[in-house]
Each structure stands twice: as C-alpha cells, then as structure tokens.
Amino acid sequence: MSYVDEVIEQVTVKNHDEPEFLQAVREVLDSIRPIIDADEQRFRRDAVLERLVNPERQIKFRVPWIDDNGDVHVNTGYRVQFNSAIGPYKGGLRLHPSVNIGIIKFLGFEQIFKNSLTGLPIGGGKGGSDFDPKGKSDREIMSFCQSFMTELCKYIGADTDIPAGDIGTGGREIGFMFGQYKRLRNLFEGTLTGKGLSFGGSLARTEATGYGLLYLTDELLRCHGESLEGKTVVVSGAGNVAIYAIEKAQQLGAKVVTCSDSTGWVYDPDGIDVELLKDIKEVRRARLSEYKSSRPNAEYHEGRGVWSVKCDVALPCATQNELDVDDAKALVANGVTAVCEGANMPTTEAATKYLQDNGVYFVPGKAANAGGVATSALEMSQNSERLSWSFEEVDSKLKTIMENLYHNIDNAAKRYGFEGNYVAGANLAGFEKVLDAMNAQGIV
Ligand code: NDP
Ligand code: 2IT
C-alpha cells in the first residue's frame, strides 16, 4: 500500500467519529500524492504525514458562564494548535452549537494550507465552542467571552497563537475577548485579529474575506477571457463573508440575486440590497425573513434553495457541506461557469467532483477565502510596528495577495500535470512550503 493510503487508513481508524476532519484530510493527502510518491521511503521514515495530520496540541476546556437570570451554563471550549512550521498558530474561533473537536480539527487542518497560500508567515490553528450566540443578550455574550478567554489566554499570545473571528464570532465577541485577555495578562498586544479600529484593528479586515473572494474570482474569470461584469451571482449565507462578497461582486458589475441564513433564503431579482442586509444582520441581528418587508419584489423561502437559482457564478459563504451533489447538478444544468468557496469546505466531495468533471472552474475555500486570514496577518504587521495603514493600502495589498494566490495555485496545478484543477493546485502549493519548513526544522 502506498504511504499516502496507509496514512489515510490510519487517520480513518483513529478519527472515525470525525467525518469533516476525515473529509479534509482525504482531500489534501490525495492531492499531494505526486510530492509524497516521488520520495516515499524518506517521507515514510520521517513520518511526515503522521506529523502533518496530528495536531501539535489540542486544548479542551470548560466554559462556565452566567445568563441574565443568574443561571449558570457550561459549554466546551477548544483550541487546536495544528501546525506552526511556517509561523505562529493563526485561525478563527467558531461559536456555534454544532462545534465539536472534529469540526475544529477540520478547520485547523485546512487553515495550515490556506495560511501557507497567503505567502505570509502564519501557521494553522482553530478554536471555538459549542456555545450558541443566537438570542443571547450583549451581557450574556460578554459573560461567555470573558469566561472563554479566562482559560484560552494561557495558551495564546501575539507570537504564539493569534485567534480571530469565524461563524458566530465577529467584532463584538473579539472586543470582549480582547478586553479580558488584556486584563488577565496585563498585555496590550495583537493576540487577536479582527479587533475594533479604536484598539488595534485593521481597516478592511471586516470586508477582507468577501472582498478577497471576489478579487480571486475576478482574476480567475479574467484569465479565462471573461469578467464579472453583467454576470448573475448566487451567494449563500448572510454573515460576514457573504455580506462583503455581495458588496464587492456588485462593485465589480455583477448582479447578486440570493443570500441565505440558517432558516431561509432570499431571491431578489433586482439584486440584493446590501445596505438593507447589513442593517438586518449587523445592526439588528435579525432573521433574513425581515428582508422582504422592505423589498416587495423579493421572495423569501424557508429552508435551503439558493443553488436552484440560475446563475453564472456561485459563491457558497455559509458553512461546511452546504452544497451537495444534487445542488451541483442543478448548478451545472443552469450553466454555471465558476464556483468559488467563501466558506470552509462548503462543497461535498461528490459535488466537487461533479463540478470539476463538468468543466466548472472550482476554487476551494483554502484558496478562495484566504483573504480574511491574510488581512489578519496584515493586522498583526500593523500591531507589531504600532502603525495603522489606510483602507486603500490594506485593500490593495489584499487584492495583490489574492491575484498572486490564484496564479500560484494555477501554476502548481500545471506543474504537476493537473491543469485547471484548483483543488490539487491549492493543496500542492500550500503543502510545498509547509513541507520545506517541516523538513528544515527536524523531527518536531
Ligand atoms: P457568520 O457567523 O458571520 O455568518 C454565517 C452565515 O451562515 C449566517 O448567515 C448563518 O445563518 C449561515 N448559516 C447557515 N447555515 C449554517 C449552519 N449550519 N452553521 C452555521 N452558519 C450557518 O460567519 P462568517 O460569515 O464569518 O463565516 C461563514 C463561512 O466562512 C464559514 O465557513 C467560515 O469558516 C468561513 N470563513 C470565515 C472567515 C472570516 O473572516 N470570518 C474567513 C474565511 C472563511 P444564521 O445567521 O442563521 O446563523
Ligand atoms: O477560516 C478562516 O480563515 C477565518 N475564520 C479567519 C481566520 C483569521 O485568523 O483571520
């Protein structure tokens, strides 16, 4: 059996109850076969793949917090410090009831290669909790965030591990966590990114993941003789990534006709009103069902359905495995040209294969959504030099990073004989740098 298959089998046995982690590992290991197979004996002897798939450190802790009635709740907190070969651990914190160790490991594993692809010196990590922020008051959110950070602060630091936002963690939560970190450690340092602008945050970090997704999508289309101008785009999600993906797609001349949240989805034939969406989601923290009351031409449907809408470009920006093979078939039947992932692993394995087999340009999240973490790394740079850059400066660096990233994965796919397969390109290019650093640093 090949070394790659041997390790996939080991990981499957050892982590059989972590399907998302297995899915992420299978995809990456399968893609990097050309590198591993070329020097299999040495990689096996050095246990390179075993070291790659086992996190350097996993932290799991109790998070007790008190609600507004004085009742105590206990959630579970996680931080997986996956790989620090190329820099300090970096990655977001997810707050969602579906969080478990397998979810955090899948996200942390993906983050290793994503962070490598940014070209910036950041290793891979991820954390979060099964806490559900929905319906909680600001005080309850603060109570949770302070308790979470009371434990997490022992393991992180500006040169050790730098968490940030993800599902359920936005500016409000990062603010509460930063306040508690500073209080407990007596350090005002950039150990979190996505901070408010008045205390070390970077301009354009809020917009970065969505904008970056569109910079990459635009570059992809241009390299194939097309552009976003006049294209119809469908987006899922209505959170941080989705909102700024919609905004930038519209700035680039596309018409975005859908968005969704966990209860339903909107079809707006006139194009999503992004200011209204921001007001509903960022200010009022309300349900998407409220969209229709201000936009009579729009439709609101319960459940899922954005992938059934005819489009040229599809941008899944909500959560993992939200686009399955039936959705992929509907997209292909409707003539989709490109699917670029704003979320992490939103497309199932079967759907990915179907899209690729049918000639759709498919760019995986670890490449397409890397603009968020890349801009987090720019926030770290600004914190280190105690300066802040203008919006234009950060945004133009982000654009350059995403364009370079596209060419990097495109070239890697070509170099290894997989032209047009951006999954292979992203995994190969991301892995090359991590492997080089791991080899240079010995067996650690
Ligand atoms: P948010 O919490 O801001 O938004 C998540 C959106 O997805 C919400 O509209 C949410 O609906 C919707 N959603 C639908 N179904 C689910 C579900 N089952 N679980 C969770 N959310 C669901 O998160 P982000 O926009 O920050 O993150 C979206 C995706 O992008 C995630 O995969 C994340 O890992 C990824 N990502 C985020 C980055 C960032 O910088 N924030 C960077 C790179 C990737 P509802 O409002 O009803 O909960
Ligand atoms: O998935 C991701 O890349 C993020 N949630 C952003 C991580 C970060 O450190 O900015």
PDB file of C-alpha atoms in Angstrom, residues 134-281:
ATOM      1  CA  LYS A 134     -28.307  33.325  18.892  1.00  0.00           C
ATOM      2  CA  GLY A 135     -30.842  35.060  21.093  1.00  0.00           C
ATOM      3  CA  LYS A 136     -28.290  35.988  23.766  1.00  0.00           C
ATOM      4  CA  SER A 137     -28.098  39.500  25.209  1.00  0.00           C
ATOM      5  CA  ASP A 138     -24.873  41.522  24.937  1.00  0.00           C
ATOM      6  CA  ARG A 139     -24.241  40.849  28.645  1.00  0.00           C
ATOM      7  CA  GLU A 140     -24.601  37.103  28.126  1.00  0.00           C
ATOM      8  CA  ILE A 141     -22.227  37.235  25.154  1.00  0.00           C
ATOM      9  CA  MET A 142     -19.762  39.152  27.327  1.00  0.00           C
ATOM     10  CA  SER A 143     -20.107  36.661  30.170  1.00  0.00           C
ATOM     11  CA  PHE A 144     -19.361  33.794  27.806  1.00  0.00           C
ATOM     12  CA  CYS A 145     -16.459  35.561  26.029  1.00  0.00           C
ATOM     13  CA  GLN A 146     -14.789  36.535  29.306  1.00  0.00           C
ATOM     14  CA  SER A 147     -15.018  33.014  30.667  1.00  0.00           C
ATOM     15  CA  PHE A 148     -13.781  31.537  27.385  1.00  0.00           C
ATOM     16  CA  MET A 149     -10.777  33.878  27.365  1.00  0.00           C
ATOM     17  CA  THR A 150     -10.023  33.284  31.053  1.00  0.00           C
ATOM     18  CA  GLU A 151      -8.868  29.807  30.056  1.00  0.00           C
ATOM     19  CA  LEU A 152      -7.736  30.450  26.473  1.00  0.00           C
ATOM     20  CA  CYS A 153      -5.378  33.291  27.498  1.00  0.00           C
ATOM     21  CA  LYS A 154      -2.963  30.750  28.992  1.00  0.00           C
ATOM     22  CA  TYR A 155      -2.216  29.298  25.570  1.00  0.00           C
ATOM     23  CA  ILE A 156      -2.169  32.240  23.168  1.00  0.00           C
ATOM     24  CA  GLY A 157      -0.075  35.365  22.580  1.00  0.00           C
ATOM     25  CA  ALA A 158       0.993  37.702  19.781  1.00  0.00           C
ATOM     26  CA  ASP A 159       3.942  35.432  18.862  1.00  0.00           C
ATOM     27  CA  THR A 160       2.335  32.120  19.858  1.00  0.00           C
ATOM     28  CA  ASP A 161      -1.233  31.829  18.666  1.00  0.00           C
ATOM     29  CA  ILE A 162      -3.460  34.578  17.308  1.00  0.00           C
ATOM     30  CA  PRO A 163      -7.185  33.746  17.145  1.00  0.00           C
ATOM     31  CA  ALA A 164      -9.770  35.738  15.159  1.00  0.00           C
ATOM     32  CA  GLY A 165     -13.394  35.579  14.075  1.00  0.00           C
ATOM     33  CA  ASP A 166     -15.354  32.836  12.338  1.00  0.00           C
ATOM     34  CA  ILE A 167     -19.014  31.762  12.459  1.00  0.00           C
ATOM     35  CA  GLY A 168     -20.650  33.425  15.456  1.00  0.00           C
ATOM     36  CA  THR A 169     -17.531  35.440  16.343  1.00  0.00           C
ATOM     37  CA  GLY A 170     -17.459  38.984  14.997  1.00  0.00           C
ATOM     38  CA  GLY A 171     -16.258  42.362  16.186  1.00  0.00           C
ATOM     39  CA  ARG A 172     -18.378  42.352  19.345  1.00  0.00           C
ATOM     40  CA  GLU A 173     -17.040  38.998  20.562  1.00  0.00           C
ATOM     41  CA  ILE A 174     -13.423  39.824  19.655  1.00  0.00           C
ATOM     42  CA  GLY A 175     -13.761  43.078  21.637  1.00  0.00           C
ATOM     43  CA  PHE A 176     -14.953  41.267  24.774  1.00  0.00           C
ATOM     44  CA  MET A 177     -12.228  38.634  24.427  1.00  0.00           C
ATOM     45  CA  PHE A 178      -9.517  41.231  23.883  1.00  0.00           C
ATOM     46  CA  GLY A 179     -10.612  43.167  26.979  1.00  0.00           C
ATOM     47  CA  GLN A 180     -10.395  40.058  29.118  1.00  0.00           C
ATOM     48  CA  TYR A 181      -7.038  38.979  27.654  1.00  0.00           C
ATOM     49  CA  LYS A 182      -5.534  42.393  28.386  1.00  0.00           C
ATOM     50  CA  ARG A 183      -6.889  42.368  31.903  1.00  0.00           C
ATOM     51  CA  LEU A 184      -5.633  38.911  32.758  1.00  0.00           C
ATOM     52  CA  ARG A 185      -2.247  39.065  31.048  1.00  0.00           C
ATOM     53  CA  ASN A 186      -1.627  42.796  31.552  1.00  0.00           C
ATOM     54  CA  LEU A 187      -0.512  42.963  27.938  1.00  0.00           C
ATOM     55  CA  PHE A 188      -1.831  45.218  25.200  1.00  0.00           C
ATOM     56  CA  GLU A 189      -0.695  43.167  22.245  1.00  0.00           C
ATOM     57  CA  GLY A 190      -2.081  41.910  18.981  1.00  0.00           C
ATOM     58  CA  THR A 191      -3.043  38.445  20.136  1.00  0.00           C
ATOM     59  CA  LEU A 192      -6.430  38.634  18.430  1.00  0.00           C
ATOM     60  CA  THR A 193      -7.243  39.959  14.971  1.00  0.00           C
ATOM     61  CA  GLY A 194     -10.479  41.458  13.767  1.00  0.00           C
ATOM     62  CA  LYS A 195     -10.231  43.969  16.613  1.00  0.00           C
ATOM     63  CA  GLY A 196     -12.137  47.269  16.632  1.00  0.00           C
ATOM     64  CA  LEU A 197     -10.452  50.155  14.848  1.00  0.00           C
ATOM     65  CA  SER A 198     -10.009  52.099  18.111  1.00  0.00           C
ATOM     66  CA  PHE A 199      -7.833  49.367  19.687  1.00  0.00           C
ATOM     67  CA  GLY A 200      -5.533  47.992  17.038  1.00  0.00           C
ATOM     68  CA  GLY A 201      -7.863  46.596  14.415  1.00  0.00           C
ATOM     69  CA  SER A 202      -7.082  46.914  10.726  1.00  0.00           C
ATOM     70  CA  LEU A 203      -9.148  48.802   8.219  1.00  0.00           C
ATOM     71  CA  ALA A 204     -10.589  46.394   5.632  1.00  0.00           C
ATOM     72  CA  ARG A 205     -10.389  43.323   7.902  1.00  0.00           C
ATOM     73  CA  THR A 206     -14.191  43.247   8.167  1.00  0.00           C
ATOM     74  CA  GLU A 207     -14.513  43.283   4.393  1.00  0.00           C
ATOM     75  CA  ALA A 208     -11.459  41.157   3.655  1.00  0.00           C
ATOM     76  CA  THR A 209     -12.796  37.613   3.268  1.00  0.00           C
ATOM     77  CA  GLY A 210     -15.660  38.606   0.988  1.00  0.00           C
ATOM     78  CA  TYR A 211     -13.636  41.152  -0.972  1.00  0.00           C
ATOM     79  CA  GLY A 212     -10.736  38.705  -1.311  1.00  0.00           C
ATOM     80  CA  LEU A 213     -13.096  36.023  -2.618  1.00  0.00           C
ATOM     81  CA  LEU A 214     -14.216  38.390  -5.359  1.00  0.00           C
ATOM     82  CA  TYR A 215     -10.690  39.553  -6.217  1.00  0.00           C
ATOM     83  CA  LEU A 216      -9.761  35.934  -6.779  1.00  0.00           C
ATOM     84  CA  THR A 217     -12.962  35.124  -8.690  1.00  0.00           C
ATOM     85  CA  ASP A 218     -12.427  38.162 -10.895  1.00  0.00           C
ATOM     86  CA  GLU A 219      -8.842  37.122 -11.643  1.00  0.00           C
ATOM     87  CA  LEU A 220      -9.964  33.559 -12.397  1.00  0.00           C
ATOM     88  CA  LEU A 221     -12.584  34.785 -14.860  1.00  0.00           C
ATOM     89  CA  ARG A 222     -10.222  37.279 -16.485  1.00  0.00           C
ATOM     90  CA  CYS A 223      -7.631  34.559 -17.046  1.00  0.00           C
ATOM     91  CA  HIS A 224     -10.336  32.652 -18.911  1.00  0.00           C
ATOM     92  CA  GLY A 225     -11.285  35.643 -21.040  1.00  0.00           C
ATOM     93  CA  GLU A 226     -14.356  36.573 -19.000  1.00  0.00           C
ATOM     94  CA  SER A 227     -15.240  39.011 -16.226  1.00  0.00           C
ATOM     95  CA  LEU A 228     -17.820  39.580 -13.514  1.00  0.00           C
ATOM     96  CA  GLU A 229     -19.399  42.459 -15.396  1.00  0.00           C
ATOM     97  CA  GLY A 230     -23.038  41.631 -16.111  1.00  0.00           C
ATOM     98  CA  LYS A 231     -22.832  38.169 -14.517  1.00  0.00           C
ATOM     99  CA  THR A 232     -25.553  36.738 -12.305  1.00  0.00           C
ATOM    100  CA  VAL A 233     -24.163  35.537  -8.982  1.00  0.00           C
ATOM    101  CA  VAL A 234     -25.776  33.437  -6.261  1.00  0.00           C
ATOM    102  CA  VAL A 235     -24.442  33.664  -2.725  1.00  0.00           C
ATOM    103  CA  SER A 236     -25.369  31.588   0.324  1.00  0.00           C
ATOM    104  CA  GLY A 237     -25.026  32.893   3.872  1.00  0.00           C
ATOM    105  CA  ALA A 238     -25.814  36.320   5.229  1.00  0.00           C
ATOM    106  CA  GLY A 239     -22.917  36.755   7.619  1.00  0.00           C
ATOM    107  CA  ASN A 240     -19.555  38.471   7.454  1.00  0.00           C
ATOM    108  CA  VAL A 241     -18.245  36.639   4.403  1.00  0.00           C
ATOM    109  CA  ALA A 242     -21.499  36.704   2.425  1.00  0.00           C
ATOM    110  CA  ILE A 243     -22.249  40.399   3.018  1.00  0.00           C
ATOM    111  CA  TYR A 244     -18.881  41.650   1.762  1.00  0.00           C
ATOM    112  CA  ALA A 245     -18.803  39.132  -1.074  1.00  0.00           C
ATOM    113  CA  ILE A 246     -22.124  40.560  -2.248  1.00  0.00           C
ATOM    114  CA  GLU A 247     -20.870  44.125  -1.857  1.00  0.00           C
ATOM    115  CA  LYS A 248     -17.688  43.566  -3.891  1.00  0.00           C
ATOM    116  CA  ALA A 249     -19.460  41.475  -6.556  1.00  0.00           C
ATOM    117  CA  GLN A 250     -21.836  44.379  -7.092  1.00  0.00           C
ATOM    118  CA  GLN A 251     -18.941  46.870  -7.221  1.00  0.00           C
ATOM    119  CA  LEU A 252     -17.399  44.692  -9.943  1.00  0.00           C
ATOM    120  CA  GLY A 253     -20.568  44.873 -12.022  1.00  0.00           C
ATOM    121  CA  ALA A 254     -22.272  41.585 -11.168  1.00  0.00           C
ATOM    122  CA  LYS A 255     -25.863  41.140 -10.076  1.00  0.00           C
ATOM    123  CA  VAL A 256     -26.196  39.093  -6.875  1.00  0.00           C
ATOM    124  CA  VAL A 257     -29.684  37.647  -6.569  1.00  0.00           C
ATOM    125  CA  THR A 258     -29.604  35.452  -3.444  1.00  0.00           C
ATOM    126  CA  CYS A 259     -28.452  35.156   0.146  1.00  0.00           C
ATOM    127  CA  SER A 260     -29.490  32.836   2.975  1.00  0.00           C
ATOM    128  CA  ASP A 261     -29.336  32.174   6.682  1.00  0.00           C
ATOM    129  CA  SER A 262     -29.930  29.028   8.697  1.00  0.00           C
ATOM    130  CA  THR A 263     -33.702  29.359   8.443  1.00  0.00           C
ATOM    131  CA  GLY A 264     -34.337  30.501   4.893  1.00  0.00           C
ATOM    132  CA  TRP A 265     -33.204  32.253   1.738  1.00  0.00           C
ATOM    133  CA  VAL A 266     -33.936  35.334  -0.286  1.00  0.00           C
ATOM    134  CA  TYR A 267     -34.271  35.711  -4.046  1.00  0.00           C
ATOM    135  CA  ASP A 268     -34.165  39.334  -5.116  1.00  0.00           C
ATOM    136  CA  PRO A 269     -34.451  39.677  -8.919  1.00  0.00           C
ATOM    137  CA  ASP A 270     -33.382  43.331  -8.684  1.00  0.00           C
ATOM    138  CA  GLY A 271     -30.147  42.435  -6.908  1.00  0.00           C
ATOM    139  CA  ILE A 272     -29.610  42.131  -3.141  1.00  0.00           C
ATOM    140  CA  ASP A 273     -29.844  45.449  -1.288  1.00  0.00           C
ATOM    141  CA  VAL A 274     -26.599  45.117   0.652  1.00  0.00           C
ATOM    142  CA  GLU A 275     -27.223  48.115   2.925  1.00  0.00           C
ATOM    143  CA  LEU A 276     -30.549  46.592   3.975  1.00  0.00           C
ATOM    144  CA  LEU A 277     -28.828  43.237   4.534  1.00  0.00           C
ATOM    145  CA  LYS A 278     -26.179  44.902   6.735  1.00  0.00           C
ATOM    146  CA  ASP A 279     -28.890  46.620   8.742  1.00  0.00           C
ATOM    147  CA  ILE A 280     -30.766  43.339   9.297  1.00  0.00           C
ATOM    148  CA  LYS A 281     -27.718  41.211  10.114  1.00  0.00           C
TER     149      LYS A 281
END
